[in-house]
Structure formats: structure tokens, C-alpha cells
mmCIF file of C-alpha atoms in Angstrom:
data_model
loop_
_atom_site.group_PDB
_atom_site.id
_atom_site.type_symbol
_atom_site.label_atom_id
_atom_site.label_comp_id
_atom_site.label_asym_id
_atom_site.label_seq_id
_atom_site.Cartn_x
_atom_site.Cartn_y
_atom_site.Cartn_z
ATOM 1 C CA MET S 1 7.574 -10.091 -9.248
ATOM 2 C CA PRO S 2 6.130 -6.479 -9.949
ATOM 3 C CA LEU S 3 5.395 -6.007 -6.119
ATOM 4 C CA ASP S 4 7.507 -4.952 -3.512
ATOM 5 C CA LEU S 5 6.883 -4.242 0.117
ATOM 6 C CA GLY S 6 8.517 -4.024 3.531
ATOM 7 C CA ALA S 7 6.970 -7.197 4.794
ATOM 8 C CA LYS S 8 7.666 -9.204 2.279
ATOM 9 C CA GLY S 9 9.701 -11.272 3.864
ATOM 10 C CA SER S 10 6.627 -12.820 5.805
ATOM 11 C CA CYS S 11 3.955 -11.783 3.354
ATOM 12 C CA HIS S 12 2.268 -14.160 1.518
ATOM 13 C CA ILE S 13 1.127 -13.908 -2.306
ATOM 14 C CA GLY S 14 -2.477 -14.527 -1.487
ATOM 15 C CA GLY S 15 -2.878 -12.078 1.052
ATOM 16 C CA ASN S 16 -1.207 -9.436 -0.933
ATOM 17 C CA LEU S 17 -3.652 -10.180 -3.449
ATOM 18 C CA ALA S 18 -6.941 -9.508 -1.236
ATOM 19 C CA THR S 19 -5.140 -6.249 0.191
ATOM 20 C CA ASN S 20 -4.555 -5.762 -3.199
ATOM 21 C CA ALA S 21 -0.956 -4.654 -1.141
ATOM 22 C CA GLY S 22 1.083 -2.138 -2.742
ATOM 23 C CA GLY S 23 4.178 -1.075 -2.166
ATOM 24 C CA LEU S 24 7.078 0.442 -3.348
ATOM 25 C CA ARG S 25 7.215 -0.164 -7.179
ATOM 26 C CA PHE S 26 3.882 0.357 -7.513
ATOM 27 C CA LEU S 27 4.857 4.276 -9.718
ATOM 28 C CA ARG S 28 6.545 1.882 -12.422
ATOM 29 C CA TYR S 29 4.507 -1.440 -11.771
ATOM 30 C CA GLY S 30 0.695 -0.460 -10.683
ATOM 31 C CA SER S 31 -1.435 -2.015 -9.165
ATOM 32 C CA LEU S 32 -2.415 -5.760 -8.781
ATOM 33 C CA HIS S 33 -5.899 -5.126 -10.619
ATOM 34 C CA GLY S 34 -3.459 -4.324 -14.115
ATOM 35 C CA THR S 35 -0.674 -7.427 -13.345
ATOM 36 C CA VAL S 36 -2.915 -9.701 -11.956
ATOM 37 C CA LEU S 37 -4.170 -12.048 -15.611
ATOM 38 C CA GLY S 38 -6.317 -14.538 -13.697
ATOM 39 C CA LEU S 39 -6.511 -16.508 -10.287
ATOM 40 C CA GLU S 40 -8.911 -19.268 -9.155
ATOM 41 C CA ALA S 41 -10.978 -18.631 -5.655
ATOM 42 C CA VAL S 42 -13.097 -20.888 -3.260
ATOM 43 C CA LEU S 43 -15.915 -19.106 -2.828
ATOM 44 C CA ALA S 44 -18.413 -19.975 0.540
ATOM 45 C CA ASP S 45 -20.200 -23.083 -0.224
ATOM 46 C CA GLY S 46 -17.376 -24.299 -1.723
ATOM 47 C CA THR S 47 -17.606 -23.751 -5.218
ATOM 48 C CA ILE S 48 -14.193 -23.373 -7.080
ATOM 49 C CA LEU S 49 -14.665 -20.437 -9.381
ATOM 50 C CA ASN S 50 -11.827 -20.969 -11.576
ATOM 51 C CA CYS S 51 -11.025 -17.521 -13.567
ATOM 52 C CA LEU S 52 -7.401 -18.828 -14.025
ATOM 53 C CA THR S 53 -6.124 -17.186 -17.322
ATOM 54 C CA SER S 54 -2.562 -16.363 -18.599
ATOM 55 C CA LEU S 55 -4.102 -14.012 -21.823
ATOM 56 C CA ARG S 56 -3.590 -10.356 -21.942
ATOM 57 C CA LYS S 57 -6.867 -9.943 -23.250
ATOM 58 C CA ASP S 58 -9.880 -11.522 -21.939
ATOM 59 C CA ASN S 59 -13.171 -9.481 -23.138
ATOM 60 C CA THR S 60 -15.480 -12.016 -22.162
ATOM 61 C CA GLY S 61 -18.602 -10.756 -19.808
ATOM 62 C CA TYR S 62 -17.292 -9.463 -16.080
ATOM 63 C CA ASP S 63 -13.584 -9.388 -14.921
ATOM 64 C CA LEU S 64 -14.979 -11.602 -12.345
ATOM 65 C CA LYS S 65 -11.365 -11.629 -10.377
ATOM 66 C CA GLN S 66 -11.137 -7.982 -9.721
ATOM 67 C CA LEU S 67 -13.953 -8.575 -6.956
ATOM 68 C CA PHE S 68 -11.402 -11.114 -5.123
ATOM 69 C CA ILE S 69 -8.223 -8.560 -5.364
ATOM 70 C CA GLY S 70 -9.002 -6.382 -2.544
ATOM 71 C CA SER S 71 -11.617 -7.905 -0.808
ATOM 72 C CA GLU S 72 -9.695 -8.920 2.185
ATOM 73 C CA GLY S 73 -11.194 -12.574 1.982
ATOM 74 C CA THR S 74 -14.618 -11.561 2.353
ATOM 75 C CA LEU S 75 -16.104 -13.110 -0.680
ATOM 76 C CA GLY S 76 -13.725 -16.157 -1.430
ATOM 77 C CA VAL S 77 -10.249 -17.444 -0.785
ATOM 78 C CA ILE S 78 -7.861 -16.981 -2.861
ATOM 79 C CA THR S 79 -5.935 -20.008 -3.686
ATOM 80 C CA THR S 80 -4.189 -20.213 -7.335
ATOM 81 C CA VAL S 81 -2.848 -16.646 -9.253
ATOM 82 C CA SER S 82 -1.274 -16.061 -12.509
ATOM 83 C CA ILE S 83 0.770 -12.337 -12.838
ATOM 84 C CA LEU S 84 2.153 -10.872 -15.426
ATOM 85 C CA CYS S 85 5.868 -10.749 -14.463
ATOM 86 C CA PRO S 86 8.290 -8.068 -16.509
ATOM 87 C CA PRO S 87 11.556 -9.101 -17.115
ATOM 88 C CA LYS S 88 14.005 -8.270 -14.414
ATOM 89 C CA PRO S 89 16.022 -5.284 -14.583
ATOM 90 C CA ARG S 90 19.861 -5.868 -15.441
ATOM 91 C CA ALA S 91 20.547 -2.392 -14.129
ATOM 92 C CA VAL S 92 19.411 -0.545 -10.402
ATOM 93 C CA SER S 93 20.381 2.546 -8.856
ATOM 94 C CA VAL S 94 19.683 4.593 -6.170
ATOM 95 C CA ALA S 95 19.919 7.912 -5.498
ATOM 96 C CA PHE S 96 19.144 9.663 -1.384
ATOM 97 C CA LEU S 97 19.021 13.287 -1.709
ATOM 98 C CA GLY S 98 17.900 15.676 1.049
ATOM 99 C CA CYS S 99 15.907 18.510 -0.013
ATOM 100 C CA PRO S 100 15.189 22.185 2.138
ATOM 101 C CA GLY S 101 11.385 22.054 1.564
ATOM 102 C CA PHE S 102 8.219 19.902 0.475
ATOM 103 C CA ALA S 103 7.456 21.886 -2.299
ATOM 104 C CA GLU S 104 11.573 21.338 -3.175
ATOM 105 C CA VAL S 105 10.486 17.943 -3.193
ATOM 106 C CA LEU S 106 7.487 18.130 -5.452
ATOM 107 C CA GLN S 107 9.123 19.920 -7.863
ATOM 108 C CA THR S 108 12.280 17.141 -7.936
ATOM 109 C CA PHE S 109 9.200 14.258 -8.387
ATOM 110 C CA SER S 110 8.356 16.642 -11.784
ATOM 111 C CA THR S 111 11.500 16.959 -12.660
ATOM 112 C CA CYS S 112 12.013 13.296 -11.998
ATOM 113 C CA LYS S 113 9.329 12.054 -14.103
ATOM 114 C CA GLY S 114 10.160 14.709 -16.618
ATOM 115 C CA MET S 115 14.561 13.583 -17.132
ATOM 116 C CA LEU S 116 14.027 9.942 -16.033
ATOM 117 C CA GLY S 117 10.662 9.099 -17.840
ATOM 118 C CA GLU S 118 10.999 4.935 -18.494
ATOM 119 C CA ILE S 119 13.619 4.244 -15.805
ATOM 120 C CA LEU S 120 11.941 5.564 -13.029
ATOM 121 C CA SER S 121 10.816 2.729 -10.799
ATOM 122 C CA ALA S 122 10.257 4.589 -7.120
ATOM 123 C CA PHE S 123 10.039 7.850 -5.826
ATOM 124 C CA GLU S 124 9.989 7.643 -1.844
ATOM 125 C CA PHE S 125 9.992 10.614 0.515
ATOM 126 C CA MET S 126 10.523 10.755 4.491
ATOM 127 C CA ASP S 127 10.665 13.757 7.016
ATOM 128 C CA ALA S 128 13.584 14.787 9.755
ATOM 129 C CA GLU S 129 11.575 13.471 11.922
ATOM 130 C CA CYS S 130 11.540 9.920 10.809
ATOM 131 C CA MET S 131 15.707 10.319 9.745
ATOM 132 C CA GLN S 132 15.951 11.284 13.517
ATOM 133 C CA LEU S 133 14.265 7.880 14.734
ATOM 134 C CA VAL S 134 15.513 5.681 12.333
ATOM 135 C CA ARG S 135 19.121 7.120 13.492
ATOM 136 C CA ARG S 136 18.380 7.193 17.179
ATOM 137 C CA HIS S 137 16.573 3.185 17.365
ATOM 138 C CA LEU S 138 18.532 1.705 14.797
ATOM 139 C CA LEU S 139 21.414 3.014 14.852
ATOM 140 C CA LEU S 140 21.247 3.967 11.021
ATOM 141 C CA SER S 141 23.395 6.363 9.480
ATOM 142 C CA CYS S 142 22.009 9.511 7.433
ATOM 143 C CA PRO S 143 24.563 9.647 3.780
ATOM 144 C CA VAL S 144 23.846 13.195 3.605
ATOM 145 C CA GLN S 145 24.020 16.396 5.566
ATOM 146 C CA GLU S 146 20.553 17.296 7.420
ATOM 147 C CA SER S 147 17.689 17.979 5.649
ATOM 148 C CA PRO S 148 14.256 18.864 6.562
ATOM 149 C CA PHE S 149 13.070 16.351 3.780
ATOM 150 C CA TYR S 150 14.602 13.243 2.223
ATOM 151 C CA VAL S 151 14.071 11.374 -1.184
ATOM 152 C CA LEU S 152 15.019 7.889 -2.670
ATOM 153 C CA VAL S 153 14.952 7.407 -6.221
ATOM 154 C CA GLU S 154 15.190 3.982 -7.483
ATOM 155 C CA THR S 155 15.565 3.653 -11.731
ATOM 156 C CA SER S 156 15.499 0.136 -13.210
ATOM 157 C CA GLY S 157 16.626 -0.143 -17.280
ATOM 158 C CA SER S 158 18.534 -2.679 -19.343
ATOM 159 C CA ARG S 159 21.468 -0.836 -19.878
ATOM 160 C CA LEU S 160 23.860 1.126 -16.992
ATOM 161 C CA ASP S 161 25.418 2.797 -18.620
ATOM 162 C CA HIS S 162 22.580 4.656 -20.236
ATOM 163 C CA ASP S 163 20.366 5.109 -16.893
ATOM 164 C CA ALA S 164 23.454 6.268 -14.961
ATOM 165 C CA GLU S 165 23.855 9.279 -17.782
ATOM 166 C CA LYS S 166 19.859 9.806 -17.266
ATOM 167 C CA LEU S 167 20.427 10.432 -13.662
ATOM 168 C CA SER S 168 23.448 12.327 -13.652
ATOM 169 C CA SER S 169 21.900 14.919 -15.686
ATOM 170 C CA PHE S 170 18.947 15.052 -13.329
ATOM 171 C CA LEU S 171 20.949 15.698 -10.258
ATOM 172 C CA GLU S 172 23.283 17.890 -12.060
ATOM 173 C CA HIS S 173 19.696 19.732 -13.082
ATOM 174 C CA VAL S 174 17.839 19.454 -9.682
ATOM 175 C CA LEU S 175 21.244 20.189 -7.193
ATOM 176 C CA GLY S 176 21.946 23.299 -9.628
ATOM 177 C CA ARG S 177 18.657 24.589 -9.087
ATOM 178 C CA GLY S 178 19.062 24.426 -5.102
ATOM 179 C CA LEU S 179 15.950 21.985 -5.396
ATOM 180 C CA VAL S 180 18.167 19.021 -3.551
ATOM 181 C CA THR S 181 21.555 20.066 -1.044
ATOM 182 C CA ASP S 182 22.954 17.087 -0.658
ATOM 183 C CA GLY S 183 23.014 13.620 -2.381
ATOM 184 C CA THR S 184 24.880 9.963 -2.709
ATOM 185 C CA LEU S 185 24.011 7.625 -5.595
ATOM 186 C CA ALA S 186 24.412 4.171 -5.145
ATOM 187 C CA THR S 187 24.939 1.599 -8.130
ATOM 188 C CA ASP S 188 26.007 -1.681 -6.206
ATOM 189 C CA GLN S 189 23.575 -3.562 -4.272
ATOM 190 C CA ARG S 190 25.387 -3.531 -0.944
ATOM 191 C CA LYS S 191 25.142 0.355 -1.076
ATOM 192 C CA ILE S 192 21.552 -0.314 -2.253
ATOM 193 C CA LYS S 193 20.000 -1.909 0.561
ATOM 194 C CA THR S 194 22.137 0.366 3.074
ATOM 195 C CA LEU S 195 19.833 3.530 1.376
ATOM 196 C CA TRP S 196 16.599 1.893 0.838
ATOM 197 C CA ALA S 197 16.588 0.323 4.795
ATOM 198 C CA LEU S 198 16.921 4.075 5.849
ATOM 199 C CA ARG S 199 13.230 3.917 4.400
ATOM 200 C CA GLU S 200 11.472 0.425 4.531
ATOM 201 C CA ARG S 201 13.161 0.608 8.320
ATOM 202 C CA ILE S 202 10.942 3.121 9.246
ATOM 203 C CA THR S 203 7.889 1.079 10.486
ATOM 204 C CA GLU S 204 10.456 -0.357 12.921
ATOM 205 C CA ALA S 205 11.770 2.763 14.182
ATOM 206 C CA LEU S 206 8.062 4.025 14.880
ATOM 207 C CA SER S 207 7.297 0.573 16.970
ATOM 208 C CA ARG S 208 10.088 1.489 19.499
ATOM 209 C CA ASP S 209 9.467 4.783 20.001
ATOM 210 C CA GLY S 210 6.067 4.334 21.969
ATOM 211 C CA TYR S 211 2.743 3.347 21.344
ATOM 212 C CA VAL S 212 1.840 4.384 17.318
ATOM 213 C CA TYR S 213 -1.181 5.217 15.875
ATOM 214 C CA LYS S 214 -1.059 4.304 12.082
ATOM 215 C CA TYR S 215 -2.760 6.874 9.076
ATOM 216 C CA ASP S 216 -2.517 5.247 5.725
ATOM 217 C CA VAL S 217 -4.600 8.064 3.518
ATOM 218 C CA SER S 218 -3.898 8.841 -0.507
ATOM 219 C CA LEU S 219 -4.406 12.343 -1.208
ATOM 220 C CA PRO S 220 -3.146 15.076 -4.045
ATOM 221 C CA VAL S 221 0.109 15.152 -4.250
ATOM 222 C CA ASP S 222 0.727 19.076 -3.952
ATOM 223 C CA ARG S 223 -1.167 18.763 -0.549
ATOM 224 C CA LEU S 224 0.577 15.216 0.490
ATOM 225 C CA TYR S 225 1.900 16.524 3.336
ATOM 226 C CA HIS S 226 -0.264 19.208 4.500
ATOM 227 C CA LEU S 227 -1.781 16.725 6.815
ATOM 228 C CA VAL S 228 0.905 16.182 8.953
ATOM 229 C CA THR S 229 2.020 20.397 9.895
ATOM 230 C CA GLU S 230 -1.710 20.590 10.477
ATOM 231 C CA LEU S 231 -1.464 17.730 12.693
ATOM 232 C CA ARG S 232 1.982 18.701 14.152
ATOM 233 C CA ALA S 233 -0.076 22.292 15.113
ATOM 234 C CA ARG S 234 -2.762 20.471 16.812
ATOM 235 C CA LEU S 235 -1.520 18.181 19.124
ATOM 236 C CA GLY S 236 1.435 20.379 20.000
ATOM 237 C CA PRO S 237 3.331 18.563 23.137
ATOM 238 C CA ARG S 238 0.379 15.422 24.012
ATOM 239 C CA ALA S 239 2.367 13.749 20.489
ATOM 240 C CA GLN S 240 5.843 12.514 20.529
ATOM 241 C CA HIS S 241 6.253 12.403 17.305
ATOM 242 C CA VAL S 242 3.777 13.140 14.196
ATOM 243 C CA VAL S 243 6.046 12.039 11.007
ATOM 244 C CA GLY S 244 4.817 11.334 7.553
ATOM 245 C CA TYR S 245 6.631 9.487 4.817
ATOM 246 C CA GLY S 246 5.592 7.278 1.881
ATOM 247 C CA HIS S 247 4.670 6.985 -1.714
ATOM 248 C CA LEU S 248 4.933 10.458 -3.316
ATOM 249 C CA GLY S 249 5.175 8.938 -7.149
ATOM 250 C CA ASP S 250 1.923 7.820 -6.554
ATOM 251 C CA GLY S 251 0.268 10.270 -3.677
ATOM 252 C CA ASN S 252 0.054 7.695 -0.472
ATOM 253 C CA LEU S 253 0.812 9.121 2.834
ATOM 254 C CA HIS S 254 2.017 7.299 5.871
ATOM 255 C CA LEU S 255 0.786 9.521 8.858
ATOM 256 C CA ASN S 256 2.453 8.216 12.305
ATOM 257 C CA VAL S 257 1.921 9.797 15.658
ATOM 258 C CA THR S 258 3.484 8.150 18.360
ATOM 259 C CA ALA S 259 3.498 9.097 22.210
ATOM 260 C CA GLN S 260 4.474 7.521 25.005
ATOM 261 C CA ALA S 261 1.341 5.421 25.805
ATOM 262 C CA PHE S 262 -2.117 4.435 24.452
ATOM 263 C CA SER S 263 -4.418 7.861 25.254
ATOM 264 C CA ALA S 264 -8.131 7.695 24.117
ATOM 265 C CA SER S 265 -8.095 11.404 24.782
ATOM 266 C CA LEU S 266 -4.844 11.419 21.995
ATOM 267 C CA LEU S 267 -6.994 9.355 19.488
ATOM 268 C CA ALA S 268 -10.083 11.281 19.933
ATOM 269 C CA GLU S 269 -8.339 14.422 18.592
ATOM 270 C CA LEU S 270 -7.205 12.098 15.898
ATOM 271 C CA GLU S 271 -10.387 11.076 15.085
ATOM 272 C CA PRO S 272 -12.345 11.499 13.198
ATOM 273 C CA TYR S 273 -10.420 14.446 12.087
ATOM 274 C CA VAL S 274 -7.580 12.391 9.597
ATOM 275 C CA TYR S 275 -10.331 11.505 8.154
ATOM 276 C CA GLU S 276 -12.693 14.405 7.392
ATOM 277 C CA TRP S 277 -9.346 15.919 6.541
ATOM 278 C CA THR S 278 -8.185 13.215 3.457
ATOM 279 C CA ALA S 279 -12.490 13.654 2.517
ATOM 280 C CA GLY S 280 -12.302 17.194 2.321
ATOM 281 C CA GLN S 281 -8.906 16.429 -0.331
ATOM 282 C CA ARG S 282 -11.137 14.051 -1.878
ATOM 283 C CA GLY S 283 -8.426 11.435 -0.778
ATOM 284 C CA SER S 284 -8.921 8.150 0.641
ATOM 285 C CA VAL S 285 -8.918 6.706 3.982
ATOM 286 C CA SER S 286 -7.048 3.470 2.695
ATOM 287 C CA ALA S 287 -4.239 3.987 0.282
ATOM 288 C CA GLU S 288 -2.994 0.497 0.687
ATOM 289 C CA HIS S 289 -2.818 -1.132 3.760
ATOM 290 C CA GLY S 290 -6.741 -2.049 3.884
ATOM 291 C CA VAL S 291 -9.599 -1.799 5.556
ATOM 292 C CA GLY S 292 -10.074 -4.929 8.400
ATOM 293 C CA PHE S 293 -11.539 -4.275 11.687
ATOM 294 C CA LYS S 294 -10.272 -0.975 12.324
ATOM 295 C CA LYS S 295 -11.312 0.911 9.228
ATOM 296 C CA ARG S 296 -14.779 -0.862 8.350
ATOM 297 C CA SER S 297 -17.093 2.335 9.831
ATOM 298 C CA VAL S 298 -15.193 5.599 7.938
ATOM 299 C CA LEU S 299 -15.669 3.778 4.628
ATOM 300 C CA GLY S 300 -18.548 6.049 4.511
ATOM 301 C CA TYR S 301 -15.650 9.247 4.068
ATOM 302 C CA SER S 302 -14.585 7.954 0.633
ATOM 303 C CA LYS S 303 -17.309 6.033 -0.681
ATOM 304 C CA PRO S 304 -20.914 7.308 -1.228
ATOM 305 C CA PRO S 305 -24.028 5.123 0.452
ATOM 306 C CA GLU S 306 -24.704 3.763 -2.656
ATOM 307 C CA ALA S 307 -21.378 1.874 -3.198
ATOM 308 C CA LEU S 308 -21.311 0.433 -0.100
ATOM 309 C CA ARG S 309 -25.138 -1.195 -0.657
ATOM 310 C CA LEU S 310 -23.866 -2.455 -3.935
ATOM 311 C CA MET S 311 -20.540 -3.696 -1.607
ATOM 312 C CA GLN S 312 -23.108 -5.085 0.830
ATOM 313 C CA GLN S 313 -25.235 -6.848 -1.882
ATOM 314 C CA LEU S 314 -22.520 -8.600 -3.169
ATOM 315 C CA LYS S 315 -21.130 -9.405 -0.326
ATOM 316 C CA ALA S 316 -24.844 -11.696 0.780
ATOM 317 C CA LEU S 317 -24.963 -13.215 -2.911
ATOM 318 C CA LEU S 318 -20.928 -14.836 -2.511
ATOM 319 C CA ASP S 319 -21.526 -15.444 1.121
ATOM 320 C CA PRO S 320 -24.844 -15.583 2.338
ATOM 321 C CA LYS S 321 -24.190 -16.924 5.640
ATOM 322 C CA GLY S 322 -21.216 -14.573 6.847
ATOM 323 C CA LEU S 323 -19.138 -16.844 6.876
ATOM 324 C CA LEU S 324 -15.440 -15.846 4.917
ATOM 325 C CA ASN S 325 -13.662 -13.156 7.316
ATOM 326 C CA PRO S 326 -16.774 -11.919 9.144
ATOM 327 C CA TYR S 327 -17.105 -8.745 10.877
ATOM 328 C CA LYS S 328 -14.479 -6.840 8.220
ATOM 329 C CA THR S 329 -13.905 -4.312 5.343
ATOM 330 C CA LEU S 330 -17.536 -3.830 5.377
ATOM 331 C CA PRO S 331 -19.402 -1.270 7.824
ATOM 332 C CA ALA S 332 -22.977 -2.790 9.650
ATOM 333 C CA ARG S 333 -24.816 -0.629 7.664
ATOM 334 C CA ALA S 334 -24.521 1.188 4.377
#
């Protein structure tokens, strides 16, 4: 399955499509807009729309399936899907690395793309505060020396010896140039799961730290962490922790702020500041977590009025009575 995400133990494929879920291996396999070959959906009036196909190429008119991917159930209920599934990799390796700064994280990523190329399947980052939280609340141990930032690199290929040679050359290069200060490598499944847990369980650790304000934004990769730094200075001691982690390979930052309890004044410091800052960088206020109730009023930071009006017209055409997942995704007015 070309989709892997933290909620894989409880989520459903229909929901993944409806929210256009991204996940941990977006860097390798791309979005569901590219891997879904066809689907069947039930419209608000009961019409069964059969766009189910397994063809790789089909240029016969509008690609209607794309309307339902990411629509969050507001245009129709997805009942069947055809997904392009690549061969399961025979060789998987994971490197967990410590970096002295975010500039080095960026350089490590650039080097990674150049030296690992086609076998690179994931590139995740987390800051030191994330590591502190997973150690404190989940009792997980850090496999490398303390660092300001940590990076998880995964490779997936068909030959372990080939991949190991490329990964070894990459690690030698980044360590020699001071981009990475320490690292560990895993090829057996148990250790790979242990390393991935440090990244995948950050959300769980945050939930044990207090009330969590969550933001999921897309930003230019070179400015991905600037928002975290600016928020720490803006909020000061009013926040317990301001952390940044996510999918560096596709410019997706998970920004989380924890406090002892919900505070209206703290929320006022966060919003609309986070959305305005993101819009100023020409980013997206929702990278992969969807819109739902909470973000419907802030879509204007990422979409022009003309686009919002067209979305509302499509909604009115396909669901004139507003029966499907009402009051979500679209703002009340464009």
C-alpha cells in the first residue's frame, strides 16, 4: 500500500481518500491524487457514480475521481477504490541521525536526495523538544547523543547489499562534513520499528504533556522551522512547549504548542498569527490533516475567493440540500 501514516491501526481507506491523507512515505510514492486509479462514489441523491478503473491512462473527459479525493465526504461517499500498489520492497534500512542545527538538516536532506536517489523512501525530522517529550512521557530512549535536531532516513529497494553500500557512502559523507554528529543504522525489523516509534509516537507524547494546540502546515522547505522559532519568542513562558516535527521531504511541518490547560488568551496569540505567517510564505494552512470544522473559516489564507466560490458551486450542484457532511470543509461565504 503506497500510504503509511500514524493512524494506520484505526483508519479506513475511504477516510484516507476523503481527506487525501499524506503520511510518512509521500516522498517516495506521492499523493493519493496520483496513486488512485479509479473509484466508485454514492452521490447525495443516491446516484452511484462508477469511475472505477485500473487503467494507468485515461484522458476521456474530466477526471471526476479527483473531485472526491480530499473532499472530506462533502460531495459523495466513496464506496470502492482502485489503488496503484508498487511491489513491496525487499530491503528496508533506517538511519537515525543527530544534526547540530536546522541548516545542517536541510543540507543533509539535499545530500540525501543526491546520493540515495531512487531508494530514498522517507525523510523525517524532529527537534530536541520532541525527543525530550517522548523520553519523559513514553520512556523511549534516544539511540544517539543529544542533538538540537534529529533526522530519520529510510531507504527501500530490491537488494540489501546495493542499498547498504549507498547508505554507507551517504553516512560517511555527512559525518565527515559535520552535517551529522552521531547516528545509528537499522536493517532488522525490530530495530527499525524502535527507531520509527521515536517519530510516530510524538503525538502520543504531546497528548500527555497537557492541552495541545495543533497546526499542520506546508511551507517552503528552507523556511520550514522558522515558524517554530518565532512562536517560541512570541509565546515565551505562556507555552509549556513549542515543538516542530514532520515530513521534511514534502515541506510539511507539524507545529504543536502545549499548555497546562486550554487558554483563550493563548489561542488568540496563536490564531490568526500562524495562518497569517503561513500565508505570508505562500504556504498552506492544511497540509494533510484536512479542514473539517476547525479550518473552514481560514481557507481564505490559502485559496483565492474565486477558487472558494467554485468549490461552493460544485457543492451546490452535487449536494443542493447540504446532506453530506454538513457545516464542514467550506466556509459559510467565499
